[in-house]
Short mmCIF file of C-alpha atoms (C1' of nucleotides) in Angstrom, two decimals:
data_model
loop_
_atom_site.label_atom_id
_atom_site.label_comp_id
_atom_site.label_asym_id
_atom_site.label_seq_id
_atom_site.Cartn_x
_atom_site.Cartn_y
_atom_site.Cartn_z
CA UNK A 14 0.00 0.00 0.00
CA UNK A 15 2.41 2.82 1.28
CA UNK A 16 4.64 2.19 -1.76
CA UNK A 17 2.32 2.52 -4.19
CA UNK A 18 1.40 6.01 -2.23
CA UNK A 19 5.18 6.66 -2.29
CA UNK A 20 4.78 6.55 -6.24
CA UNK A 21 2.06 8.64 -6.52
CA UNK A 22 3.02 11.28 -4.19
CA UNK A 23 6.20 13.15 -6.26
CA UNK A 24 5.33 16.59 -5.40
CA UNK A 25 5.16 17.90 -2.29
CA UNK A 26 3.65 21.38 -0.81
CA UNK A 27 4.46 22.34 3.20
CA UNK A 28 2.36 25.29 4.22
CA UNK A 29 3.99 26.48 7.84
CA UNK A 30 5.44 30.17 9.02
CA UNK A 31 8.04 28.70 11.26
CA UNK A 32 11.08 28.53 9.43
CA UNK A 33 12.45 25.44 11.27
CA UNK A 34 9.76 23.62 11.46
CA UNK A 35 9.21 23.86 7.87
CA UNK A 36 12.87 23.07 7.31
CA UNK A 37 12.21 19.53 8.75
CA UNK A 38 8.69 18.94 7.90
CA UNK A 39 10.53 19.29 4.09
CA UNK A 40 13.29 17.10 5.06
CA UNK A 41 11.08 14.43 6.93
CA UNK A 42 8.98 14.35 3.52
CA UNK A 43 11.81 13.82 1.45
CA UNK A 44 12.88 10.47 3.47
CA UNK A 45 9.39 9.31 3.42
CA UNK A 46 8.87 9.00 0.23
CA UNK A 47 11.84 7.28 -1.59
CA UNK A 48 11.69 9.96 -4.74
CA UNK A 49 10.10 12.86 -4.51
CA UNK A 50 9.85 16.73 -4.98
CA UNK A 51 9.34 19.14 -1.96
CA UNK A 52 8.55 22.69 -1.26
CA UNK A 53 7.59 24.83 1.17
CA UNK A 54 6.10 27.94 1.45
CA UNK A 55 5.85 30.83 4.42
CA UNK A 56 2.73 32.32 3.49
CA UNK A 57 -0.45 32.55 2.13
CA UNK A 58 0.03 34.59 -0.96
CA UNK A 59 3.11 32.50 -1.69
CA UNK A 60 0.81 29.35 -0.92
CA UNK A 61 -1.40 30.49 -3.33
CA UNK A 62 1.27 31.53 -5.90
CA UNK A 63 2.85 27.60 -6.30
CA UNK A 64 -0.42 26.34 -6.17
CA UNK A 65 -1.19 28.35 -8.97
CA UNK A 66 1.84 27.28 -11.05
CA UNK A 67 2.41 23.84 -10.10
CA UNK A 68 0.07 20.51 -9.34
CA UNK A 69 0.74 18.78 -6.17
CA UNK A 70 -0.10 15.26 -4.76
CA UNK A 71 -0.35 15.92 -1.12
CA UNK A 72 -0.48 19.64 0.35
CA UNK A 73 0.46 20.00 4.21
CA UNK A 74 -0.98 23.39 5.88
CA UNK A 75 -0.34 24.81 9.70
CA UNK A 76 -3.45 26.98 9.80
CA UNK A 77 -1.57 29.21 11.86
CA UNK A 78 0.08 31.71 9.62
CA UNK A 79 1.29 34.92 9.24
CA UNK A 80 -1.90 37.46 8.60
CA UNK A 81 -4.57 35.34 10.70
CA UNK A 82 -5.51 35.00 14.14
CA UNK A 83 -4.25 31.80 14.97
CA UNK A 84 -6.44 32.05 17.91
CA UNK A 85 -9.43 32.13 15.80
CA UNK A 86 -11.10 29.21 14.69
CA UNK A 87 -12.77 30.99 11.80
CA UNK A 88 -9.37 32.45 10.72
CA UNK A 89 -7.93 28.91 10.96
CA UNK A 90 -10.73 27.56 8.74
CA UNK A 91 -10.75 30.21 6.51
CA UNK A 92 -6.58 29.92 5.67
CA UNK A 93 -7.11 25.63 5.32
CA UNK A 94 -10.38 26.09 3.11
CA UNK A 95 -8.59 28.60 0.96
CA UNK A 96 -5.88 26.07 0.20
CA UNK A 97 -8.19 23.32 -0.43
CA UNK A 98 -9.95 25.16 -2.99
CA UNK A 99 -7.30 26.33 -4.91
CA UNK A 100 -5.72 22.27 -4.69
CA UNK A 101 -8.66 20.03 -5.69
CA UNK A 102 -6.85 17.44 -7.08
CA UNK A 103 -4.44 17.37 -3.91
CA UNK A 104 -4.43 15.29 -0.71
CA UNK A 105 -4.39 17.77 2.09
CA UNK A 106 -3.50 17.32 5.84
CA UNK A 107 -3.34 19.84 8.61
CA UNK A 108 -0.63 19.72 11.15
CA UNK A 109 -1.30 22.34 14.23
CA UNK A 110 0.31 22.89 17.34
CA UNK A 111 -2.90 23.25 19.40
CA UNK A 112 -5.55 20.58 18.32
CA UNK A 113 -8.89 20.37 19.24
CA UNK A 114 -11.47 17.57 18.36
CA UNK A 115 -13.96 20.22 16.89
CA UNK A 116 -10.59 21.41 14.53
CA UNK A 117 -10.75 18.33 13.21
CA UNK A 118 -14.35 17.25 12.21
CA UNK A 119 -14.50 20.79 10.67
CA UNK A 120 -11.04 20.54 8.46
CA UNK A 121 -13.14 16.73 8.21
CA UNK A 122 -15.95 18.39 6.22
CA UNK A 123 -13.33 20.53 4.05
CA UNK A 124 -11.89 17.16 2.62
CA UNK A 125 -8.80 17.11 4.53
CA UNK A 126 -7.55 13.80 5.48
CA UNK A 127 -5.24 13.63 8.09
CA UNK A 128 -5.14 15.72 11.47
CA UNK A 129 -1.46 15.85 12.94
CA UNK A 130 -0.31 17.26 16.33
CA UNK A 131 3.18 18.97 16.25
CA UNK A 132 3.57 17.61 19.63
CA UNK A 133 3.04 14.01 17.91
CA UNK A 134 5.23 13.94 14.65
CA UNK A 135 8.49 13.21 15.84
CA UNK A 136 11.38 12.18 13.62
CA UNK A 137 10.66 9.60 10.99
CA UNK A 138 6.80 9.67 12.03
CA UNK A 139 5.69 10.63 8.49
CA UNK A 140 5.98 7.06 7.43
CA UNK A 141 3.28 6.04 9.57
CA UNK A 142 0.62 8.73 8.97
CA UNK A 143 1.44 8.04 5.11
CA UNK A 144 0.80 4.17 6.15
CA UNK A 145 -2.36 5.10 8.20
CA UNK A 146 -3.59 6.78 4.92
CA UNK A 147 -2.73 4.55 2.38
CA UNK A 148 -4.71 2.28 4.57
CA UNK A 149 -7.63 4.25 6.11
CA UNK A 150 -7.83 7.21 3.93
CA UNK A 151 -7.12 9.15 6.90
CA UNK A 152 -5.08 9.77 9.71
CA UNK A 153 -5.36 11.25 13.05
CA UNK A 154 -2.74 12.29 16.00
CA UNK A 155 -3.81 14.10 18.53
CA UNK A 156 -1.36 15.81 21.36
CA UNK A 157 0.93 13.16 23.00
CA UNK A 158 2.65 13.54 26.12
CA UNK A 159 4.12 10.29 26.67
CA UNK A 160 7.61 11.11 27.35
CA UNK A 161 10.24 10.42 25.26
CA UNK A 162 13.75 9.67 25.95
CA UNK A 163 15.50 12.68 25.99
CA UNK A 164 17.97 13.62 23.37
CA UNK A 165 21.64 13.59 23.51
CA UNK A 166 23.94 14.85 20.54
CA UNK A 167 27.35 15.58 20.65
CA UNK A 168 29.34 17.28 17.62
CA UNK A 169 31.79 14.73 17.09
CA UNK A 170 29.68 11.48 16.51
CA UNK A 171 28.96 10.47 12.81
CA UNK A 172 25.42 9.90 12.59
CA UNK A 173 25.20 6.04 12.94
CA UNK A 174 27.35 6.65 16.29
CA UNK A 175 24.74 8.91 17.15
CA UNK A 176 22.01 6.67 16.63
CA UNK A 177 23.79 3.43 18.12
CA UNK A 178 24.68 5.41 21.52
CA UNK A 179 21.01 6.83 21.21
CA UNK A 180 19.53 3.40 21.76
CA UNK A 181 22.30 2.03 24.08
CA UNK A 182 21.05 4.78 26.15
CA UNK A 183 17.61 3.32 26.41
CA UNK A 184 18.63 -0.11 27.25
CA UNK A 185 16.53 -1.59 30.17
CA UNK A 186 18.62 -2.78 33.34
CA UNK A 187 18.49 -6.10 32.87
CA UNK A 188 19.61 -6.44 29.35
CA UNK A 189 23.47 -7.23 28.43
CA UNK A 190 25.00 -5.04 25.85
CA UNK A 191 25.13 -8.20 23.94
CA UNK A 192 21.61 -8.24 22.99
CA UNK A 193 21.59 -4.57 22.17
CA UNK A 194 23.70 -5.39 19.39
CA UNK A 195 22.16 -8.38 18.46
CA UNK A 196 18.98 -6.09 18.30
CA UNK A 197 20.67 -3.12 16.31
CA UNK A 198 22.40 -5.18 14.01
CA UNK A 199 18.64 -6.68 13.00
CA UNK A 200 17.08 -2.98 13.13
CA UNK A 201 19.99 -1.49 10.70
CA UNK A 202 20.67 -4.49 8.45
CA UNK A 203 24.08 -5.07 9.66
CA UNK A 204 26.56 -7.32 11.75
CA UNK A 205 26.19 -6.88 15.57
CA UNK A 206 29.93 -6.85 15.58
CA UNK A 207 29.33 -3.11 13.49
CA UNK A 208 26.82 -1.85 15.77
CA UNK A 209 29.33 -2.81 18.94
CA UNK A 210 32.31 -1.42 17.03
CA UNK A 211 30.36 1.97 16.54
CA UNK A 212 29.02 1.97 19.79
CA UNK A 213 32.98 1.76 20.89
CA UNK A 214 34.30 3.95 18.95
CA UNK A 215 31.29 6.58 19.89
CA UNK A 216 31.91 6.11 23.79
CA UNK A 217 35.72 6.09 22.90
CA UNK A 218 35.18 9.82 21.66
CA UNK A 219 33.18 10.95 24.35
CA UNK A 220 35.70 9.66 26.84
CA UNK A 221 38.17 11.50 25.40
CA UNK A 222 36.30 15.01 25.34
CA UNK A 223 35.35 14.26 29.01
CA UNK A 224 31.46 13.99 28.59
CA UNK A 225 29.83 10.46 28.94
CA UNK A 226 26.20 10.60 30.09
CA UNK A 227 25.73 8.32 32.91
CA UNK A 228 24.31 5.20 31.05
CA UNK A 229 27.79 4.64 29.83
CA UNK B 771 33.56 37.68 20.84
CA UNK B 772 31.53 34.87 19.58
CA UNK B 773 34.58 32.88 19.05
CA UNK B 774 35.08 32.94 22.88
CA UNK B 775 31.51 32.02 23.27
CA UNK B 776 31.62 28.82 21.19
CA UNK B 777 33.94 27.84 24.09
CA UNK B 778 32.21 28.64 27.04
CA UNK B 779 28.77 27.17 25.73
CA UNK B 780 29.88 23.22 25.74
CA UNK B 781 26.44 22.01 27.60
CA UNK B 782 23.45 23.48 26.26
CA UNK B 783 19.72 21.87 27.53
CA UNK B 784 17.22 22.70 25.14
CA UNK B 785 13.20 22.42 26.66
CA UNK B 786 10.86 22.16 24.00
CA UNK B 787 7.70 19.63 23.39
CA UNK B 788 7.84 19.47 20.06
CA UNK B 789 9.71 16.48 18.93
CA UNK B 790 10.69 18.10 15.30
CA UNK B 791 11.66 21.53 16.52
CA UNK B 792 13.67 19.84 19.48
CA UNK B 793 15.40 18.00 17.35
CA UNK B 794 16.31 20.83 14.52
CA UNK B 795 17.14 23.24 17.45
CA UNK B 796 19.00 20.45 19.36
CA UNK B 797 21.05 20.05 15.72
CA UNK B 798 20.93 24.46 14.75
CA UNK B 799 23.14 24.11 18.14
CA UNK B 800 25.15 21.66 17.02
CA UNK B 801 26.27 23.71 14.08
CA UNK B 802 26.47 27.31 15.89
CA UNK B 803 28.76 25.88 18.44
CA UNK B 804 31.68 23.92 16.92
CA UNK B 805 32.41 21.51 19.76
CA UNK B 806 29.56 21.02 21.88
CA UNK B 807 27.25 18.74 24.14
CA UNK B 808 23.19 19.79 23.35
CA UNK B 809 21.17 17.83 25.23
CA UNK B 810 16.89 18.04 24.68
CA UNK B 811 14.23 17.82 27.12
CA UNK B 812 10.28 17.37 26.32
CA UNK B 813 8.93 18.31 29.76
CA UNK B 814 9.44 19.81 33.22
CA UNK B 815 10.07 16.54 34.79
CA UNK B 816 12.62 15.72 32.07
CA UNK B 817 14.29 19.20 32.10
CA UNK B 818 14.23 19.58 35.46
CA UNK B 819 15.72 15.88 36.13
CA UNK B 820 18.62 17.00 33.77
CA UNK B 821 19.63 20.81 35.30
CA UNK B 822 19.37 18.24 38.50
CA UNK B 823 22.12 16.01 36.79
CA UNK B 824 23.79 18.39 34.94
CA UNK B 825 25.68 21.53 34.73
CA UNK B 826 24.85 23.61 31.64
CA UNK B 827 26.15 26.77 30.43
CA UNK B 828 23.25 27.63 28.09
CA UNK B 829 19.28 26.53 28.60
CA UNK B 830 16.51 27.36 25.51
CA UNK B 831 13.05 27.14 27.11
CA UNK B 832 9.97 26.88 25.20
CA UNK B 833 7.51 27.86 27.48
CA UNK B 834 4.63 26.13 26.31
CA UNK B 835 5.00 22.78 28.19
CA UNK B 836 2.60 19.80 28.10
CA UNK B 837 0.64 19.95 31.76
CA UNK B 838 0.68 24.46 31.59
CA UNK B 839 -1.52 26.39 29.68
CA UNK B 840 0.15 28.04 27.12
CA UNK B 841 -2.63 30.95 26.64
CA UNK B 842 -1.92 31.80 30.38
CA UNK B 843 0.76 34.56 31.01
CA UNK B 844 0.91 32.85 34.64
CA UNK B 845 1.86 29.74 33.21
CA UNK B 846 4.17 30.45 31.08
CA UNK B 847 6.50 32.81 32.91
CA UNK B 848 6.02 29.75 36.09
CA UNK B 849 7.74 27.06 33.87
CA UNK B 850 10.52 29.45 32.84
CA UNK B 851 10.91 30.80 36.47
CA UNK B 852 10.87 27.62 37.67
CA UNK B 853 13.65 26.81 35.14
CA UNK B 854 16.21 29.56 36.04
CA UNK B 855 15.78 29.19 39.26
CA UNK B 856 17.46 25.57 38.99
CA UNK B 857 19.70 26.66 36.55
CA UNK B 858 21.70 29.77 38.25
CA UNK B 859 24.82 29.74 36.64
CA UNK B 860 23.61 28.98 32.63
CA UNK B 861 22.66 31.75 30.81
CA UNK B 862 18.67 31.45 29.25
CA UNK B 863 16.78 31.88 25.99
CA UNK B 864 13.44 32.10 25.32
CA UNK B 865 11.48 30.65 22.31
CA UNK B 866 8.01 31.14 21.45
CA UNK B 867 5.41 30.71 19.24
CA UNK B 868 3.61 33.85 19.83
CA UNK B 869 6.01 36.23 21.31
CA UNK B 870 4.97 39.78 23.30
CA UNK B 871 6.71 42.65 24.09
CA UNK B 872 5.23 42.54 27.59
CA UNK B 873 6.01 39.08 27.72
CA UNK B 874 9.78 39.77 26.87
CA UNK B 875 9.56 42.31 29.81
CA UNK B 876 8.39 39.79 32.46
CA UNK B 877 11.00 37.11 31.34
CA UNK B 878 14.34 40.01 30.99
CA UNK B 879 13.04 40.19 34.89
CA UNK B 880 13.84 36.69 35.69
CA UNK B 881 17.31 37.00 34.00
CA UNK B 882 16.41 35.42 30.78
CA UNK B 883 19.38 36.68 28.03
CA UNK B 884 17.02 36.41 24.81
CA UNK B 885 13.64 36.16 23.42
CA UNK B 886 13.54 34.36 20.01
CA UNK B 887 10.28 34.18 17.73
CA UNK B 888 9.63 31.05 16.30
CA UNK B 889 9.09 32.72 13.63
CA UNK B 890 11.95 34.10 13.23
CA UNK B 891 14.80 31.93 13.64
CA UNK B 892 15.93 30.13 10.45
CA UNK B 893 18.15 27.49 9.58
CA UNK B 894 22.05 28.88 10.60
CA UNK B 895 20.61 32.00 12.69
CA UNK B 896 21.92 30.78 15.84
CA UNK B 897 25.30 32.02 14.97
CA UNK B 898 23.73 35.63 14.73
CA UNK B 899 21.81 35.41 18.11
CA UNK B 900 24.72 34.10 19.57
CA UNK B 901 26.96 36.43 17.95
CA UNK B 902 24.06 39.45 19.32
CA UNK B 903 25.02 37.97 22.62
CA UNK B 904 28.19 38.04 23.47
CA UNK B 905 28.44 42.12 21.95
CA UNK B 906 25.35 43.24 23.75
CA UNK B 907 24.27 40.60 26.68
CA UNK B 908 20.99 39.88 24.81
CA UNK B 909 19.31 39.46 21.69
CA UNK B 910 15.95 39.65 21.12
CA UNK B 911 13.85 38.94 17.80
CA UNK B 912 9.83 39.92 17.31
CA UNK B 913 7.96 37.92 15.01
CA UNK B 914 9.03 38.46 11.20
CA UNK B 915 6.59 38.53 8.45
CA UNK B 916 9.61 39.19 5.99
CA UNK B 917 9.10 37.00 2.72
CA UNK B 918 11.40 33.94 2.63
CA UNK B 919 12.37 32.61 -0.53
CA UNK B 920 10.20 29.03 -1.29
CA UNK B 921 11.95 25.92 -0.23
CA UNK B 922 12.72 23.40 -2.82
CA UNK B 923 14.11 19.76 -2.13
CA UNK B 924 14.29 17.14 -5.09
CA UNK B 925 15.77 13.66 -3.07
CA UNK B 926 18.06 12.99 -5.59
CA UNK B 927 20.30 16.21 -4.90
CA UNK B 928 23.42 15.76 -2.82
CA UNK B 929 23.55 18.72 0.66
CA UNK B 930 25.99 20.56 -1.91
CA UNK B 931 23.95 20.51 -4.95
CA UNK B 932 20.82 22.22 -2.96
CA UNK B 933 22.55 24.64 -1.70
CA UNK B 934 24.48 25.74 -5.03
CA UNK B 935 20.80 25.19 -6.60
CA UNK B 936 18.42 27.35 -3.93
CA UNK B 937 21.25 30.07 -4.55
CA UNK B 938 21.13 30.09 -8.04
CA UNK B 939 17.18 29.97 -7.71
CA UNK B 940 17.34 33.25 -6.36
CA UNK B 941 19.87 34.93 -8.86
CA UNK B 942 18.53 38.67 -9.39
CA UNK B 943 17.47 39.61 -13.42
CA UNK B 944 20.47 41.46 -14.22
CA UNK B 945 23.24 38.78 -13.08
CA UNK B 946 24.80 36.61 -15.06
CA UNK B 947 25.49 32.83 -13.61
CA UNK B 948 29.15 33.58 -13.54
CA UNK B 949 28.80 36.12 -11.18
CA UNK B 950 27.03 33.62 -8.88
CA UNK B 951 29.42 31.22 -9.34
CA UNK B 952 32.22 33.44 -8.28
CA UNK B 953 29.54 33.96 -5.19
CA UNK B 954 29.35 30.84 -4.20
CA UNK B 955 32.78 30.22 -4.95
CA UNK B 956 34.34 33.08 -2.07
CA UNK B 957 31.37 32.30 -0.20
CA UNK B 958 31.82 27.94 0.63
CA UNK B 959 35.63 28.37 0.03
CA UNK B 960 36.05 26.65 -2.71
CA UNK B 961 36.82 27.12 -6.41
CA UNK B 962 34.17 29.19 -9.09
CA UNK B 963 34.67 25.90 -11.51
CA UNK B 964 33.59 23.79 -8.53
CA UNK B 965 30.41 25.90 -7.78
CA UNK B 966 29.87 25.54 -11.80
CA UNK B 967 30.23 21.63 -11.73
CA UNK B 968 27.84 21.18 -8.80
CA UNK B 969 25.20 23.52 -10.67
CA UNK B 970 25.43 21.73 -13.71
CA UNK B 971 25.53 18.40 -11.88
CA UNK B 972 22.44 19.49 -10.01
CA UNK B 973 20.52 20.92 -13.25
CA UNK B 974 21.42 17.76 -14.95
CA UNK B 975 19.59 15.57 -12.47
CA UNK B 976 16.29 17.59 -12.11
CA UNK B 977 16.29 17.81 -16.18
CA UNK B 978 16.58 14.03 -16.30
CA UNK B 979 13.64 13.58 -13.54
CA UNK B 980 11.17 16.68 -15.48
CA UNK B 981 11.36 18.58 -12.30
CA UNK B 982 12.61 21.89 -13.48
CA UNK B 983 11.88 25.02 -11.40
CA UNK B 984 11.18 28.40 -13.79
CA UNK B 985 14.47 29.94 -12.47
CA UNK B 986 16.46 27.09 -14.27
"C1'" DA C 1164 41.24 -23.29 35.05
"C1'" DA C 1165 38.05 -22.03 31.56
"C1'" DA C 1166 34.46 -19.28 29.65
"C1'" DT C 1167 32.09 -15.06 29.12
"C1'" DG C 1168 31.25 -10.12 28.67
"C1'" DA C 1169 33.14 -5.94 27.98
"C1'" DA C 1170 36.67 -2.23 26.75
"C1'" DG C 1171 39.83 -0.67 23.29
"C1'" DG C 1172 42.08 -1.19 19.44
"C1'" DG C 1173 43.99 -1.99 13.97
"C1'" DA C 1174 43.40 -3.18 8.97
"C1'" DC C 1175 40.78 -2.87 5.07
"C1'" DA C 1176 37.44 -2.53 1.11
"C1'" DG C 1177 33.47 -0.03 -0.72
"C1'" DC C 1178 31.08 3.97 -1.60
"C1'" DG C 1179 29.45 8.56 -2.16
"C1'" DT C 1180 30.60 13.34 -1.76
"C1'" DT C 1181 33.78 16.91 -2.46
"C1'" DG C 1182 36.71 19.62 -5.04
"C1'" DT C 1183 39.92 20.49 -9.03
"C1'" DC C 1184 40.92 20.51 -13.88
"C1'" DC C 1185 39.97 20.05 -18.54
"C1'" DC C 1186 37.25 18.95 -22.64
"C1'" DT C 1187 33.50 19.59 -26.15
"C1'" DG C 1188 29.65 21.95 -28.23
"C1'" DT C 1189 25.96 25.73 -28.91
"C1'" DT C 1190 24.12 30.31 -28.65
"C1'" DG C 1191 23.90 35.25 -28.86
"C1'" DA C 1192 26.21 39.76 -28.95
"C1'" DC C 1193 29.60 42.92 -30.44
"C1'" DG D 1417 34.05 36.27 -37.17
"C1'" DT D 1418 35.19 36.31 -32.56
"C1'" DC D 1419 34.38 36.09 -27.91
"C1'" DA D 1420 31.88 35.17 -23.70
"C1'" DA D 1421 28.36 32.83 -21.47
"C1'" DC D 1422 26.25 28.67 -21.02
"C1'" DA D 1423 24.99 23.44 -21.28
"C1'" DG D 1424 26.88 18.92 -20.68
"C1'" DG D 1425 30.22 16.08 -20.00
"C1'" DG D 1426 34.83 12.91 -18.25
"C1'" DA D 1427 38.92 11.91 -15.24
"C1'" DC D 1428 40.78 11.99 -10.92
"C1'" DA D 1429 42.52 12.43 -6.08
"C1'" DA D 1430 41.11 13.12 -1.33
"C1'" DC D 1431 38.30 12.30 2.38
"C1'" DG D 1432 34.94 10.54 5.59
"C1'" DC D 1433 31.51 7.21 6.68
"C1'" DT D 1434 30.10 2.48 6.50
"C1'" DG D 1435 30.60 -2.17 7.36
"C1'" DT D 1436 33.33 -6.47 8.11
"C1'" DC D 1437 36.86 -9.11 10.43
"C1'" DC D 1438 40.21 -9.92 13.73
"C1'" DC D 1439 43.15 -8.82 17.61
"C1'" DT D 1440 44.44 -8.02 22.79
"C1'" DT D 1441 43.46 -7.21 27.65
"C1'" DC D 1442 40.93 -7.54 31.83
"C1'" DA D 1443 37.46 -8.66 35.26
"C1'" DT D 1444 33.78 -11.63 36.53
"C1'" DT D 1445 31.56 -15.87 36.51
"C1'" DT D 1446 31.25 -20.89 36.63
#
DNA sequence: AAATGAAGGGACAGCGTTGTCCCTGTTGAC
DNA sequence: GTCAACAGGGACAACGCTGTCCCTTCATTT
């Protein structure tokens, strides 16, 4: 199912103010689907302005933008109903940092079809709400607060170090390092011998620099 | 000054809920400080587990925590007092969503260094807000409605090749490419003929895919 | 005494990106 | 016609990251 979407979906509009956050709503588009074509826009008029000159597959819009209340629902409904008309041939979803159950059956009736808390997507999360569509037509997140482990990035690790030392962190108390490999090597497609040499030579740079979160 | 800075700062906490902006201010850090430790938080508990743990020199607090109400002025300046508070010795920034000047007012109280729109800040503006900083002791940007130039992402481009392409992309009428070449050239470091290659290189692969933007 | 888990390394091939240099054409302007 | 700008390439060295394999040392366990 999600592949076939990941055909279909080659272009790509993000609709959000917040520099960043648009930033990495573009990037985590681009790794979700394998070949694609994203942009992003800031505003409204400049919403309105690649809408006009290009066709997109799936359109994302924060309601909150630049000229609008974000406090007001009407505003809100006005800036996501404005896009949707303008993109009829597009799938749209709203992502929104304050979501309320009302929000959504309304954006519902406007032919949006997924509903996504900011406080939700976290990295690499796309791939699911594209799976929950591609199997339910829709797809719905509302505000999560389960915690999450917190983050930990220091300059000097190459990104696989990163991610090893990332889940080495998590490991429950009982578990031997052993099995974390094991585990890793089956997550990342490689030898467990990699994952332990990268964990290594990760904990062998912190050492070094002096900084080595307590988890070892 | 700011070179000094990158020194001092080593172990910054940043508090924010939102997964994707933690993690793209967690990594903005990263690249504004050359050797560093960022660490992220996604709640009170978390955060305030950490400063418990921890010594940091620098703390970014968003102050729109799960388990506050982020409409109430109350709330908001609570979670950052509460923050400072266990934090003496770092210095503070504030990020927000919706940013006030009376709000800036109440925070400069508690000792908090800088006041950062969401809005505002944009991929490698750190460095500037740092730089503001260490000349002035704070640094403080208001929302920005300022026009941004689109975002455009094809997969296929190498880091290199997007950033020699969004460049070009935004080439004014009366400049020729050579100019921009010799731009880009002064501007990464590296050689005009280089800048050339990667343009061409870049052009090459969007031609091949059909995904041409007007600006060629 | 032997086995196991863990820390800390070295050697090496493969690969993509980076950056430099140099080569052909085609087009439009002077 | 000549020259510059531009499109479209190829060859190549350097570098870092990835991934595999193999080595030693040391403490704990059995």
């Amino acid at each position: 199912m999600a592949e076939l979407l990941t055909k279909q979906m080659q272009n790509v509009l993000i609709i959000e103010d917040q520099h960043l956050m648009r930033t990495i709503l573009v990037d985590e588009l681009k790794t979700a689907l394998t070949t694609c074509f994203v942009q992003g826009a800031a505003n409204i008029s400049q919403a309105i302005d690649m809408l006009e000159t290009s066709q997109f597959d799936l359109v994302i819009i924060d309601p909150g933008l630049p000229g609008f209340d974000p406090r007001s629902q009407a505003d809100r409904i006005a800036v996501v109903q404005m896009i949707v008309e303008r993109s009829p041939n597009a799938i749209h979803f709203v992502i929104t940092g304050s979501d309320t159950d009302e929000e959504w059956r309304a954006f519902q009736k406007l032919g949006v079809s997924a509903y996504l808390a900011k406080n939700f997507i976290r990295p690499g999360s796309m791939i699911e709400v594209l799976d929950d569509f591609a199997n339910d037509g829709q797809s719905v997140r509302f505000s999560d607060e389960a915690p999450s482990p917190p983050e930990f990035v220091y300059s000097g690790l190459t990104p696989r170090e990163q991610e090893i030392v990332n889940w080495m962190r998590q490991r429950p108390a009982g578990k031997s390092r052993r099995e974390i490999y094991d585990e890793l090597g089956h997550r990342f497609d490689i030898d467990a011998d990699s994952a332990e040499k990268y964990y290594k030579r990760a904990r062998a740079k912190l050492l070094k620099t002096g900084i080595l979160p307590k988890g070892l």
